[in-house]
Short mmCIF file of C-alpha atoms and ligand atoms in Angstrom, two decimals:
data_model
loop_
_atom_site.label_atom_id
_atom_site.label_comp_id
_atom_site.label_asym_id
_atom_site.label_seq_id
_atom_site.Cartn_x
_atom_site.Cartn_y
_atom_site.Cartn_z
CA UNK A 1 208.62 -119.23 157.35
CA UNK A 2 206.92 -116.57 159.34
CA UNK A 3 205.53 -114.82 156.30
CA UNK A 4 204.12 -118.10 155.01
CA UNK A 5 202.49 -118.72 158.34
CA UNK A 6 201.18 -115.17 158.25
CA UNK A 7 199.78 -115.83 154.82
CA UNK A 8 198.05 -118.99 155.94
CA UNK A 9 196.54 -117.28 158.96
CA UNK A 10 195.40 -114.47 156.73
CA UNK A 11 193.92 -116.95 154.32
CA UNK A 12 192.05 -118.82 157.05
CA UNK A 13 190.82 -115.50 158.38
CA UNK A 14 189.48 -114.60 154.97
CA UNK A 15 187.81 -117.94 154.57
CA UNK A 16 186.15 -117.56 157.96
CA UNK A 17 184.96 -114.08 157.03
CA UNK A 18 183.47 -115.20 153.77
CA UNK A 19 181.94 -118.27 155.40
CA UNK A 20 178.66 -116.47 156.07
CA UNK A 21 178.26 -115.67 152.41
CA UNK A 22 178.62 -119.20 151.19
CA UNK A 23 176.55 -121.04 153.74
CA UNK A 24 176.67 -124.31 151.91
CA UNK A 25 178.60 -125.81 149.07
CA UNK A 26 175.54 -125.54 146.89
CA UNK A 27 175.53 -121.75 146.80
CA UNK A 28 178.96 -121.43 145.25
CA UNK A 29 180.27 -122.79 142.00
CA UNK A 30 183.35 -122.58 139.83
CA UNK A 31 183.41 -120.98 136.40
CA UNK A 32 184.61 -123.52 133.87
CA UNK A 33 184.28 -121.50 130.68
CA UNK A 34 183.69 -117.94 129.56
CA UNK A 35 182.74 -117.07 126.01
CA UNK A 36 181.47 -113.74 124.67
CA UNK A 37 179.72 -112.87 127.90
CA UNK A 38 178.27 -116.34 128.42
CA UNK A 39 179.74 -118.38 131.29
CA UNK A 40 179.36 -121.97 132.45
CA UNK A 41 179.49 -122.75 136.15
CA UNK A 42 179.87 -126.13 137.80
CA UNK A 43 178.93 -127.11 141.31
CA UNK A 44 176.16 -124.59 141.72
CA UNK A 45 173.08 -126.58 142.61
CA UNK A 46 170.63 -124.33 144.41
CA UNK A 47 170.01 -121.64 141.85
CA UNK A 48 166.81 -120.25 140.38
CA UNK A 49 166.22 -119.34 136.76
CA UNK A 50 166.85 -115.62 136.28
CA UNK A 51 168.70 -115.35 139.60
CA UNK A 52 171.48 -112.84 140.07
CA UNK A 53 174.88 -114.46 140.65
CA UNK A 54 177.81 -112.75 142.32
CA UNK A 55 181.24 -113.49 140.95
CA UNK A 56 184.34 -112.98 143.05
CA UNK A 57 185.98 -109.71 142.06
CA UNK A 58 182.76 -107.67 142.11
CA UNK A 59 181.03 -108.84 138.97
CA UNK A 60 177.54 -110.16 138.39
CA UNK A 61 175.86 -112.67 136.11
CA UNK A 62 172.32 -113.80 135.37
CA UNK A 63 171.53 -117.53 135.55
CA UNK A 64 169.73 -118.76 132.45
CA UNK A 65 170.43 -122.43 131.84
CA UNK A 66 169.81 -124.75 134.73
CA UNK A 67 171.20 -128.20 134.16
CA UNK A 68 172.24 -130.87 136.58
CA UNK A 69 175.98 -130.50 136.10
CA UNK A 70 176.47 -127.08 134.58
CA UNK A 71 174.73 -123.76 135.00
CA UNK A 72 174.78 -121.35 132.05
CA UNK A 73 174.74 -117.64 132.88
CA UNK A 74 175.18 -114.34 131.09
CA UNK A 75 177.63 -111.78 132.37
CA UNK A 76 176.21 -108.47 133.52
CA UNK A 77 179.13 -106.23 132.87
CA UNK A 78 180.27 -104.17 129.96
CA UNK A 79 183.62 -105.91 129.92
CA UNK A 80 183.55 -109.67 129.68
CA UNK A 81 186.55 -110.28 131.90
CA UNK A 82 185.99 -113.22 134.19
CA UNK A 83 188.54 -115.96 134.40
CA UNK A 84 188.04 -119.68 134.41
CA UNK A 85 188.30 -120.75 138.04
CA UNK A 86 186.55 -117.68 139.47
CA UNK A 87 183.86 -118.46 142.01
CA UNK A 88 180.19 -117.64 141.46
CA UNK A 89 177.74 -117.34 144.37
CA UNK A 90 173.96 -117.32 144.37
CA UNK A 91 172.34 -114.20 145.83
CA UNK A 92 168.65 -115.12 145.95
CA UNK A 93 167.88 -111.89 144.10
CA UNK A 94 166.55 -110.98 140.67
CA UNK A 95 168.36 -108.35 138.55
CA UNK A 96 166.96 -104.88 139.18
CA UNK A 97 167.52 -101.45 137.66
CA UNK A 98 166.95 -97.90 138.90
CA UNK A 99 163.52 -96.48 138.08
CA UNK A 100 161.46 -93.36 138.64
CA UNK A 101 161.61 -89.69 137.72
CA UNK A 102 165.40 -89.19 138.07
CA UNK A 103 165.76 -91.25 134.89
CA UNK A 104 163.88 -88.76 132.72
CA UNK A 105 166.14 -87.09 130.20
CA UNK A 106 168.86 -89.67 130.77
CA UNK A 107 170.65 -92.22 128.61
CA UNK A 108 171.47 -95.46 130.43
CA UNK A 109 172.88 -98.86 129.57
CA UNK A 110 170.79 -102.00 130.17
CA UNK A 111 172.23 -102.28 133.67
CA UNK A 112 171.08 -98.81 134.64
CA UNK A 113 174.47 -97.07 134.48
CA UNK A 114 174.47 -93.59 132.90
CA UNK A 115 175.97 -93.25 129.42
CA UNK A 116 175.44 -89.53 128.96
CA UNK A 117 178.38 -88.35 131.02
CA UNK A 118 176.05 -86.67 133.49
CA UNK A 119 175.86 -87.36 137.23
CA UNK A 120 175.12 -90.73 138.88
CA UNK A 121 171.43 -91.58 138.90
CA UNK A 122 170.09 -91.09 142.41
CA UNK A 123 166.81 -92.85 142.97
CA UNK A 124 165.16 -94.71 145.80
CA UNK A 125 163.25 -96.91 143.41
CA UNK A 126 164.53 -100.11 141.87
CA UNK A 127 162.53 -102.56 139.81
CA UNK A 128 163.15 -106.15 138.81
CA UNK A 129 163.76 -106.40 135.09
CA UNK A 130 161.62 -109.52 134.94
CA UNK A 131 158.08 -109.11 136.18
CA UNK A 132 154.79 -110.85 135.51
CA UNK A 133 152.42 -109.12 133.10
CA UNK A 134 149.25 -107.57 134.58
CA UNK A 135 146.52 -110.19 135.03
CA UNK A 136 143.38 -110.07 132.91
CA UNK A 137 141.27 -108.63 135.72
CA UNK A 138 143.87 -105.91 136.32
CA UNK A 139 143.40 -104.61 132.81
CA UNK A 140 140.95 -102.12 131.35
CA UNK A 141 139.84 -101.80 127.76
CA UNK A 142 141.93 -99.66 125.45
CA UNK A 143 139.75 -96.56 125.22
CA UNK A 144 141.95 -93.48 124.97
CA UNK A 145 143.78 -92.51 121.80
CA UNK A 146 147.53 -92.06 121.69
CA UNK A 147 148.21 -89.64 118.86
CA UNK A 148 151.31 -90.18 116.78
CA UNK A 149 150.96 -86.83 115.01
CA UNK A 150 151.19 -88.72 111.72
CA UNK A 151 148.03 -88.06 109.74
CA UNK A 152 147.85 -91.41 107.98
CA UNK A 153 148.21 -93.32 111.27
CA UNK A 154 145.95 -91.22 113.49
CA UNK A 155 143.17 -91.33 110.92
CA UNK A 156 143.39 -94.85 109.48
CA UNK A 157 145.51 -96.98 111.85
CA UNK A 158 144.61 -95.41 115.21
CA UNK A 159 146.60 -96.41 118.29
CA UNK A 160 145.10 -96.50 121.78
CA UNK A 161 146.87 -96.19 125.12
CA UNK A 162 147.88 -99.67 126.26
CA UNK A 163 148.00 -101.07 122.73
CA UNK A 164 150.94 -102.90 121.12
CA UNK A 165 151.38 -101.76 117.53
CA UNK A 166 154.18 -103.20 115.46
CA UNK A 167 156.18 -101.05 113.04
CA UNK A 168 157.48 -103.38 110.35
CA UNK A 169 159.44 -102.79 107.16
CA UNK A 170 162.72 -103.30 105.32
CA UNK A 171 165.85 -101.42 106.28
CA UNK A 172 165.81 -97.66 105.67
CA UNK A 173 162.07 -97.30 105.27
CA UNK A 174 161.55 -94.75 108.04
CA UNK A 175 160.72 -97.12 110.93
CA UNK A 176 162.79 -95.28 113.51
CA UNK A 177 161.60 -91.92 112.18
CA UNK A 178 157.98 -92.96 112.79
CA UNK A 179 158.72 -93.91 116.39
CA UNK A 180 160.74 -90.75 117.08
CA UNK A 181 157.99 -88.57 115.60
CA UNK A 182 155.50 -90.27 117.90
CA UNK A 183 157.72 -89.52 120.91
CA UNK A 184 158.07 -85.89 119.81
CA UNK A 185 154.28 -85.64 119.46
CA UNK A 186 153.82 -86.56 123.14
CA UNK A 187 155.16 -83.16 124.19
CA UNK A 188 152.80 -81.53 126.71
CA UNK A 189 150.52 -84.56 126.53
CA UNK A 190 151.54 -86.07 129.86
CA UNK A 191 152.96 -89.24 128.35
CA UNK A 192 156.37 -90.53 129.44
CA UNK A 193 158.47 -92.14 126.70
CA UNK A 194 161.09 -94.88 126.85
CA UNK A 195 163.22 -95.49 123.77
CA UNK A 196 165.11 -98.80 123.81
CA UNK A 197 167.92 -99.07 121.27
CA UNK A 198 168.93 -102.69 120.68
CA UNK A 199 172.12 -103.49 118.79
CA UNK A 200 172.21 -100.14 116.99
CA UNK A 201 175.23 -98.12 115.96
CA UNK A 202 176.38 -95.68 118.66
CA UNK A 203 176.18 -92.92 116.07
CA UNK A 204 172.49 -93.67 115.45
CA UNK A 205 171.70 -93.45 119.15
CA UNK A 206 173.62 -90.18 119.40
CA UNK A 207 171.63 -88.83 116.47
CA UNK A 208 168.32 -89.81 118.07
CA UNK A 209 169.40 -88.23 121.35
CA UNK A 210 170.17 -85.00 119.49
CA UNK A 211 166.83 -85.04 117.68
CA UNK A 212 164.85 -85.60 120.86
CA UNK A 213 166.74 -82.82 122.59
CA UNK A 214 166.30 -80.40 119.68
CA UNK A 215 162.54 -80.95 119.74
CA UNK A 216 162.21 -80.59 123.48
CA UNK A 217 161.30 -84.25 123.92
CA UNK A 218 164.17 -85.37 126.12
CA UNK A 219 162.65 -84.03 129.36
CA UNK A 220 160.00 -86.73 129.34
CA UNK A 221 162.05 -89.50 127.71
CA UNK A 222 164.43 -92.20 128.94
CA UNK A 223 166.84 -93.81 126.48
CA UNK A 224 168.05 -97.33 127.20
CA UNK A 225 170.91 -98.03 124.86
CA UNK A 226 172.73 -101.23 123.97
CA UNK A 227 174.85 -100.74 120.91
CA UNK A 228 176.02 -103.22 118.30
CA UNK A 229 179.47 -103.17 119.90
CA UNK A 230 178.16 -104.51 123.19
CA UNK A 231 177.86 -108.16 124.13
CA UNK A 232 174.79 -110.18 123.18
CA UNK A 233 173.68 -110.50 126.83
CA UNK A 234 173.50 -106.71 127.21
CA UNK A 235 171.54 -106.37 123.97
CA UNK A 236 169.23 -109.12 125.17
CA UNK A 237 168.57 -107.38 128.48
CA UNK A 238 167.85 -103.89 127.07
CA UNK A 239 164.09 -104.32 126.40
CA UNK A 240 163.49 -105.81 129.86
CA UNK A 241 165.27 -102.88 131.46
CA UNK A 242 163.20 -100.44 129.41
CA UNK A 243 159.98 -102.24 130.33
CA UNK A 244 160.84 -102.22 134.04
CA UNK A 245 161.38 -98.46 133.87
CA UNK A 246 158.08 -98.05 132.02
CA UNK A 247 156.26 -100.24 134.57
CA UNK A 248 157.38 -98.08 137.47
CA UNK A 249 155.58 -95.15 135.84
CA UNK A 250 152.55 -97.21 134.78
CA UNK A 251 151.95 -98.57 138.27
CA UNK A 252 152.05 -94.98 139.49
CA UNK A 253 149.14 -94.11 137.25
CA UNK A 254 151.09 -92.58 134.36
CA UNK A 255 150.79 -93.20 130.65
CA UNK A 256 153.98 -94.48 129.04
CA UNK A 257 155.03 -95.06 125.45
CA UNK A 258 157.85 -97.56 124.89
CA UNK A 259 159.69 -98.12 121.60
CA UNK A 260 161.75 -101.28 121.06
CA UNK A 261 164.13 -100.51 118.18
CA UNK A 262 164.33 -103.27 117.13
CA UNK A 263 163.16 -106.75 118.15
CA UNK A 264 164.81 -108.40 115.12
CA UNK A 265 168.21 -107.56 116.60
CA UNK A 266 166.93 -108.66 120.00
CA UNK A 267 166.06 -112.06 118.54
CA UNK A 268 169.54 -112.29 117.02
CA UNK A 269 171.15 -111.47 120.39
CA UNK A 270 169.05 -114.15 122.06
CA UNK A 271 169.99 -116.62 119.35
CA UNK A 272 173.69 -115.90 119.98
CA UNK A 273 173.27 -116.51 123.70
CA UNK A 274 171.34 -119.72 123.09
CA UNK A 275 173.96 -121.05 120.73
CA UNK A 276 176.71 -120.27 123.24
CA UNK A 277 174.65 -122.05 125.89
CA UNK A 278 174.47 -124.98 123.49
CA UNK A 279 170.70 -125.03 123.46
CA UNK A 280 169.06 -126.84 120.59
CA UNK A 281 168.04 -124.48 117.83
CA UNK A 282 164.89 -124.51 115.76
CA UNK A 283 163.59 -122.65 112.73
CA UNK A 284 166.14 -120.20 111.21
CA UNK A 285 168.48 -121.35 114.02
CA UNK A 286 166.44 -119.39 116.59
CA UNK A 287 165.87 -121.18 119.87
CA UNK A 288 162.42 -122.69 120.37
CA UNK A 289 161.41 -120.24 123.08
CA UNK A 290 161.94 -117.05 121.07
CA UNK A 291 158.16 -116.68 120.67
CA UNK A 292 157.73 -116.95 124.43
CA UNK A 293 160.54 -114.44 125.01
CA UNK A 294 158.82 -111.80 122.86
CA UNK A 295 155.26 -112.49 123.98
CA UNK A 296 156.29 -112.36 127.63
CA UNK A 297 157.89 -108.98 126.97
CA UNK A 298 154.98 -107.46 125.05
CA UNK A 299 152.33 -108.80 127.45
CA UNK A 300 153.73 -106.40 130.01
CA UNK A 301 152.25 -103.50 128.03
CA UNK A 302 148.71 -102.87 129.16
CA UNK A 303 146.06 -100.40 130.16
CA UNK A 304 145.47 -100.85 133.88
CA UNK A 305 142.05 -100.66 135.48
CA UNK A 306 141.02 -97.66 137.57
CA UNK A 307 141.58 -99.40 140.91
CA UNK A 308 145.24 -99.83 139.96
CA UNK A 309 145.59 -96.20 138.98
CA UNK A 310 144.59 -96.43 135.32
CA UNK A 311 148.15 -96.11 133.99
CA UNK A 312 149.25 -97.63 130.71
CA UNK A 313 152.17 -98.80 128.62
CA UNK A 314 151.75 -98.46 124.87
CA UNK A 315 154.37 -100.44 122.97
CA UNK A 316 155.76 -99.77 119.52
CA UNK A 317 158.03 -102.72 118.76
CA UNK A 318 159.97 -102.45 115.51
CA UNK A 319 160.81 -105.38 113.23
CA UNK A 320 163.10 -105.23 110.23
CA UNK A 321 162.16 -107.44 107.30
CA UNK A 322 164.30 -108.71 104.44
CA UNK A 323 162.94 -107.85 100.98
CA UNK A 324 159.46 -107.24 102.40
CA UNK A 325 159.16 -110.82 103.66
CA UNK A 326 156.69 -110.62 106.51
CA UNK A 327 156.28 -114.38 106.57
CA UNK A 328 159.76 -115.03 108.02
CA UNK A 329 159.89 -116.52 111.51
CA UNK A 330 160.41 -113.48 113.75
CA UNK A 331 158.05 -111.14 111.79
CA UNK A 332 155.16 -113.66 111.90
CA UNK A 333 155.74 -114.23 115.60
CA UNK A 334 155.63 -110.57 116.51
CA UNK A 335 152.71 -109.86 114.15
CA UNK A 336 150.70 -112.47 116.02
CA UNK A 337 151.67 -111.09 119.42
CA UNK A 338 150.80 -107.46 118.71
CA UNK A 339 147.44 -105.71 118.24
CA UNK A 340 148.19 -104.63 114.69
CA UNK A 341 150.98 -103.45 112.45
CA UNK A 342 152.11 -100.45 110.47
CA UNK A 343 153.68 -101.80 107.31
CA UNK A 344 156.33 -99.65 105.63
CA UNK A 345 157.43 -100.30 102.05
CA UNK A 346 160.68 -99.50 100.27
CA UNK A 347 158.80 -99.05 97.01
CA UNK A 348 156.63 -96.28 98.48
CA UNK A 349 159.60 -94.78 100.30
CA UNK A 350 161.63 -94.59 97.10
CA UNK A 351 158.68 -93.14 95.21
CA UNK A 352 158.76 -90.25 97.67
CA UNK A 353 155.63 -91.29 99.55
CA UNK A 354 156.86 -90.71 103.08
CA UNK A 355 155.95 -91.95 105.62
CA UNK A 356 155.94 -95.05 103.38
CA UNK A 357 152.88 -96.65 104.97
CA UNK A 358 151.08 -99.33 102.99
CA UNK A 359 147.57 -98.55 104.21
CA UNK A 360 146.13 -101.72 102.72
CA UNK A 361 148.41 -104.02 104.71
CA UNK A 362 148.39 -101.99 107.91
CA UNK A 363 145.83 -102.58 110.64
CA UNK A 364 145.03 -101.58 114.16
CA UNK A 365 142.91 -104.19 115.89
CA UNK A 366 141.95 -102.29 119.02
CA UNK A 367 142.69 -98.63 118.37
CA UNK A 368 139.42 -97.95 116.54
CA UNK A 369 137.56 -98.18 119.84
CA UNK A 370 139.79 -95.45 121.19
CA UNK A 371 139.37 -93.06 118.29
CA UNK A 372 137.63 -89.78 119.09
CA UNK A 373 134.27 -89.05 117.39
CA UNK A 374 135.65 -86.26 115.20
CA UNK A 375 138.37 -88.48 113.75
CA UNK A 376 135.96 -91.37 113.34
CA UNK A 377 133.61 -89.23 111.27
CA UNK A 378 136.26 -88.29 108.74
CA UNK A 379 138.55 -91.32 108.57
CA UNK A 380 136.21 -94.02 107.24
CA UNK A 381 135.74 -92.34 103.89
CA UNK A 382 139.44 -91.64 103.51
CA UNK A 383 140.31 -95.33 103.79
CA UNK A 384 137.64 -96.13 101.17
CA UNK A 385 138.86 -93.43 98.80
CA UNK A 386 142.43 -94.71 99.07
CA UNK A 387 141.42 -98.32 98.48
CA UNK A 388 139.41 -97.24 95.46
CA UNK A 389 142.36 -95.20 94.21
CA UNK A 390 144.72 -98.18 94.41
CA UNK A 391 142.28 -100.31 92.45
CA UNK A 392 141.89 -97.64 89.77
CA UNK A 393 145.65 -97.24 89.53
CA UNK A 394 146.07 -100.89 88.61
CA UNK A 395 143.30 -100.52 86.06
CA UNK A 396 144.87 -97.38 84.60
CA UNK A 397 148.17 -99.18 84.10
CA UNK A 398 146.65 -101.18 81.28
CA UNK A 399 146.47 -97.94 79.37
CA UNK A 400 142.76 -98.23 78.90
CA UNK A 401 140.76 -95.22 77.82
CA UNK A 402 139.55 -93.77 81.06
CA UNK A 403 136.17 -92.16 81.44
CA UNK A 404 135.99 -88.84 83.21
CA UNK A 405 134.67 -90.31 86.49
CA UNK A 406 137.66 -92.66 86.71
CA UNK A 407 140.03 -89.85 85.85
CA UNK A 408 138.52 -87.70 88.58
CA UNK A 409 138.79 -90.49 91.09
CA UNK A 410 142.45 -91.01 90.15
CA UNK A 411 143.20 -87.33 90.51
CA UNK A 412 141.50 -87.15 93.86
CA UNK A 413 143.45 -90.20 95.05
CA UNK A 414 146.69 -88.58 93.98
CA UNK A 415 145.81 -85.40 95.89
CA UNK A 416 144.89 -87.45 98.95
CA UNK A 417 148.15 -89.39 98.80
CA UNK A 418 150.01 -86.10 98.46
CA UNK A 419 148.19 -84.73 101.49
CA UNK A 420 149.15 -87.73 103.61
CA UNK A 421 152.86 -87.18 102.93
CA UNK A 422 154.56 -85.74 105.95
CA UNK A 423 158.13 -84.66 106.62
CA UNK A 424 159.98 -85.86 109.70
CA UNK A 425 159.57 -83.92 112.95
CA UNK A 426 156.36 -82.22 111.85
CA UNK A 427 153.56 -83.79 113.86
CA UNK A 428 150.04 -82.60 113.08
CA UNK A 429 147.45 -82.21 115.84
CA UNK A 430 144.20 -84.18 115.88
CA UNK A 431 142.19 -81.00 115.15
CA UNK A 432 144.28 -80.05 112.13
CA UNK A 433 144.16 -83.61 110.80
CA UNK A 434 140.36 -83.54 111.00
CA UNK A 435 140.15 -80.18 109.20
CA UNK A 436 142.49 -81.41 106.46
CA UNK A 437 140.59 -84.65 106.01
CA UNK A 438 137.25 -82.86 105.75
CA UNK A 439 138.76 -80.84 102.92
CA UNK A 440 140.21 -83.93 101.26
CA UNK A 441 137.24 -86.28 101.56
CA UNK A 442 134.92 -83.75 99.97
CA UNK A 443 137.50 -83.00 97.31
CA UNK A 444 137.32 -79.26 97.92
CA UNK A 445 140.76 -79.02 96.32
CA UNK A 446 139.43 -80.25 93.01
CA UNK A 447 141.31 -78.66 90.13
CA UNK A 448 144.39 -77.87 92.17
CA UNK A 449 147.53 -79.52 90.74
CA UNK A 450 148.82 -82.41 92.88
CA UNK A 451 152.18 -80.81 93.48
CA UNK A 452 150.49 -77.73 94.96
CA UNK A 453 148.30 -79.65 97.41
CA UNK A 454 150.61 -79.51 100.42
CA UNK A 455 151.38 -75.83 99.92
CA UNK A 456 147.69 -74.96 99.64
CA UNK A 457 146.73 -77.00 102.71
CA UNK A 458 149.51 -75.45 104.79
CA UNK A 459 148.42 -71.97 103.77
CA UNK A 460 144.81 -72.80 104.42
CA UNK A 461 145.51 -74.13 107.92
CA UNK A 462 147.27 -70.91 108.91
CA UNK A 463 144.35 -68.92 107.54
CA UNK A 464 141.82 -71.20 109.25
CA UNK A 465 143.56 -70.87 112.62
CA UNK A 466 143.52 -67.10 112.34
CA UNK A 467 139.78 -67.01 111.56
CA UNK A 468 138.40 -69.96 113.50
CA UNK A 469 140.53 -70.24 116.62
CA UNK A 470 137.44 -70.79 118.79
CA UNK A 471 136.21 -73.55 116.50
CA UNK A 472 139.56 -75.38 116.72
CA UNK A 473 139.61 -74.97 120.49
CA UNK A 474 136.07 -76.32 120.71
CA UNK A 475 137.01 -79.39 118.70
CA UNK A 476 140.06 -79.91 120.89
CA UNK A 477 137.91 -80.04 124.03
CA UNK A 478 134.79 -81.81 122.73
CA UNK A 479 136.79 -84.06 120.35
CA UNK A 480 133.78 -83.98 118.06
CA UNK A 481 132.62 -82.19 114.93
CA UNK A 482 129.04 -81.73 113.76
CA UNK A 483 127.40 -80.90 110.42
CA UNK A 484 127.69 -77.23 111.14
CA UNK A 485 131.40 -77.65 111.76
CA UNK A 486 131.81 -79.35 108.41
CA UNK A 487 129.97 -76.42 106.82
CA UNK A 488 132.33 -73.94 108.43
CA UNK A 489 135.31 -75.78 106.97
CA UNK A 490 133.63 -75.89 103.56
CA UNK A 491 132.91 -72.17 103.68
CA UNK A 492 136.46 -71.34 104.76
CA UNK A 493 138.26 -73.47 102.18
CA UNK A 494 136.12 -72.10 99.35
CA UNK A 495 136.73 -68.58 100.50
CA UNK A 496 140.45 -69.24 100.89
CA UNK A 497 140.75 -70.63 97.38
CA UNK A 498 138.74 -67.70 95.95
CA UNK A 499 140.54 -64.95 97.79
CA UNK A 500 144.05 -66.20 98.29
CA UNK A 501 144.84 -68.47 95.42
CA UNK A 502 145.23 -67.08 92.00
CA UNK A 503 145.48 -70.31 90.17
CA UNK A 504 142.60 -69.81 87.85
P1 LIG B 601 167.15 -98.73 109.59
O1 LIG B 601 166.68 -99.97 108.92
O2 LIG B 601 168.50 -98.34 109.16
O3 LIG B 601 166.94 -98.74 111.06
P2 LIG B 601 164.76 -97.16 109.42
O4 LIG B 601 163.76 -98.00 108.74
O5 LIG B 601 164.67 -97.02 110.89
O6 LIG B 601 166.21 -97.57 108.98
P3 LIG B 601 165.00 -94.31 109.35
O7 LIG B 601 166.38 -94.32 109.88
O8 LIG B 601 163.92 -93.87 110.25
O9 LIG B 601 164.64 -95.73 108.73
O10 LIG B 601 164.88 -93.44 108.03
C1 LIG B 601 165.70 -93.65 106.91
C2 LIG B 601 166.00 -92.33 106.26
O11 LIG B 601 164.81 -91.77 105.72
C3 LIG B 601 166.57 -91.30 107.20
O12 LIG B 601 167.59 -90.61 106.56
C4 LIG B 601 165.41 -90.38 107.48
O13 LIG B 601 165.84 -89.07 107.71
C5 LIG B 601 164.59 -90.47 106.21
N1 LIG B 601 163.14 -90.32 106.49
C6 LIG B 601 162.39 -91.07 107.30
N2 LIG B 601 161.11 -90.66 107.32
C7 LIG B 601 161.03 -89.61 106.49
C8 LIG B 601 159.97 -88.73 106.09
N3 LIG B 601 158.73 -88.86 106.55
N4 LIG B 601 160.27 -87.76 105.21
C9 LIG B 601 161.52 -87.62 104.73
N5 LIG B 601 162.56 -88.39 105.08
C10 LIG B 601 162.34 -89.38 105.94
MG1 LIG B 602 165.94 -97.66 112.43
#
């Protein structure tokens, strides 16, 4: 009897203590179902969209579906263990994650918890994962190049700081490799990188971590990882977490590069959540607001104006296509949201042309304005030569008798294509790209067999650096090249071929 009374007193005491928290019936609700990280709550009336909910037992959820009777929410925990009957409370807060310098070199989950087995992340800065994009007047024009270190991109599909450039292609076409190479190329360039892995295999993320570390790129990089084994809500949140982390740096005047690998899996995660929330589905069973979800995310990348510190977020979202179909729902959406796309093709990849960029289908709508004068002077012709080469190739397939001019043009195109091949983890500087392209556009390698092109160019660059270090340094600072500079390159390549190559 006494113990029961004691229990009741205890219970009343607890209720009184928790009374402050739940000030009215409207701020607490009961969980009526829990499915794959998506919960339904009844009796919760005063709740905002995107609000953080506290669930008895120390768990959290994010309110997504606001209906009169039932509130749909996604669980913010790695284990989806809430029980029907648990109580959910509103908190009046938006979900936030740690941000700032302590995150550099770390691997975190979408909730900001470390995954790399290192110490707890200690930071004074937290940022809401949802934030409005910078307003039009807060933005400046994209006017500074962001070099990827990939010759074909930096010359023909230039990317500027604050731009959103889509990387699109079938599976296993080198999409991730392109993004990782770009991160590695930011070494010593004062650009902070955020790599967001969405729904990938844990082993892939581990591999990327190892590669970044091996190339000294981890010190300035944050990895936000949600693996395929994690719940759809966590995969859905990952890009917002990554963007919040990037924003903290951008609003402090820094340049940031963010990679979303990939948004196709993000769309699938969002579709799963929507289906569990019983929302009506549209084309390809994706919910109607998937376009809004992606545009809202990518609009947060920007180049800020000087009065806001001039920082930037450059975004490289990745989209995986099926059998090269860029007209499917998600690819067309993201193509229309971004400022251009780099289109990778299995056919090229399998033919050994790597990176497998289809230059004809790839564009950069704003990066040209950011290109430096030196690169501008040499890249226009290269694009023309390549387009001409592709045309000639089709012509040559008919087996027609080719005149010598056509043959020459075909050979030059083949050498150019060979020169644009690039192995992984071997970024080329802007200066070296310009020197190489001057050699290629004037066809100074005429007569050299295609399979020797890369070897000759590599040898020549080493030789050129040893003889013309001041010239290279001058180009690096002025970012320009004049007629005289072109002459120097011509003189050096001819001399190199005469003295060092014994092909003839
Ligand atoms: P997935 O669809 O599985 O995500 P992906 O399109 O991201 O694939 P990657 O994983 O980047 O492609 O690359 C596929 C394979 O091709 C990898 O084994 C990678 O090492 C290789 N690869 C990528 N780029 C190059 C390159 N430039 N030169 C040589 N090999 C490359
Ligand atoms: Mg990949």
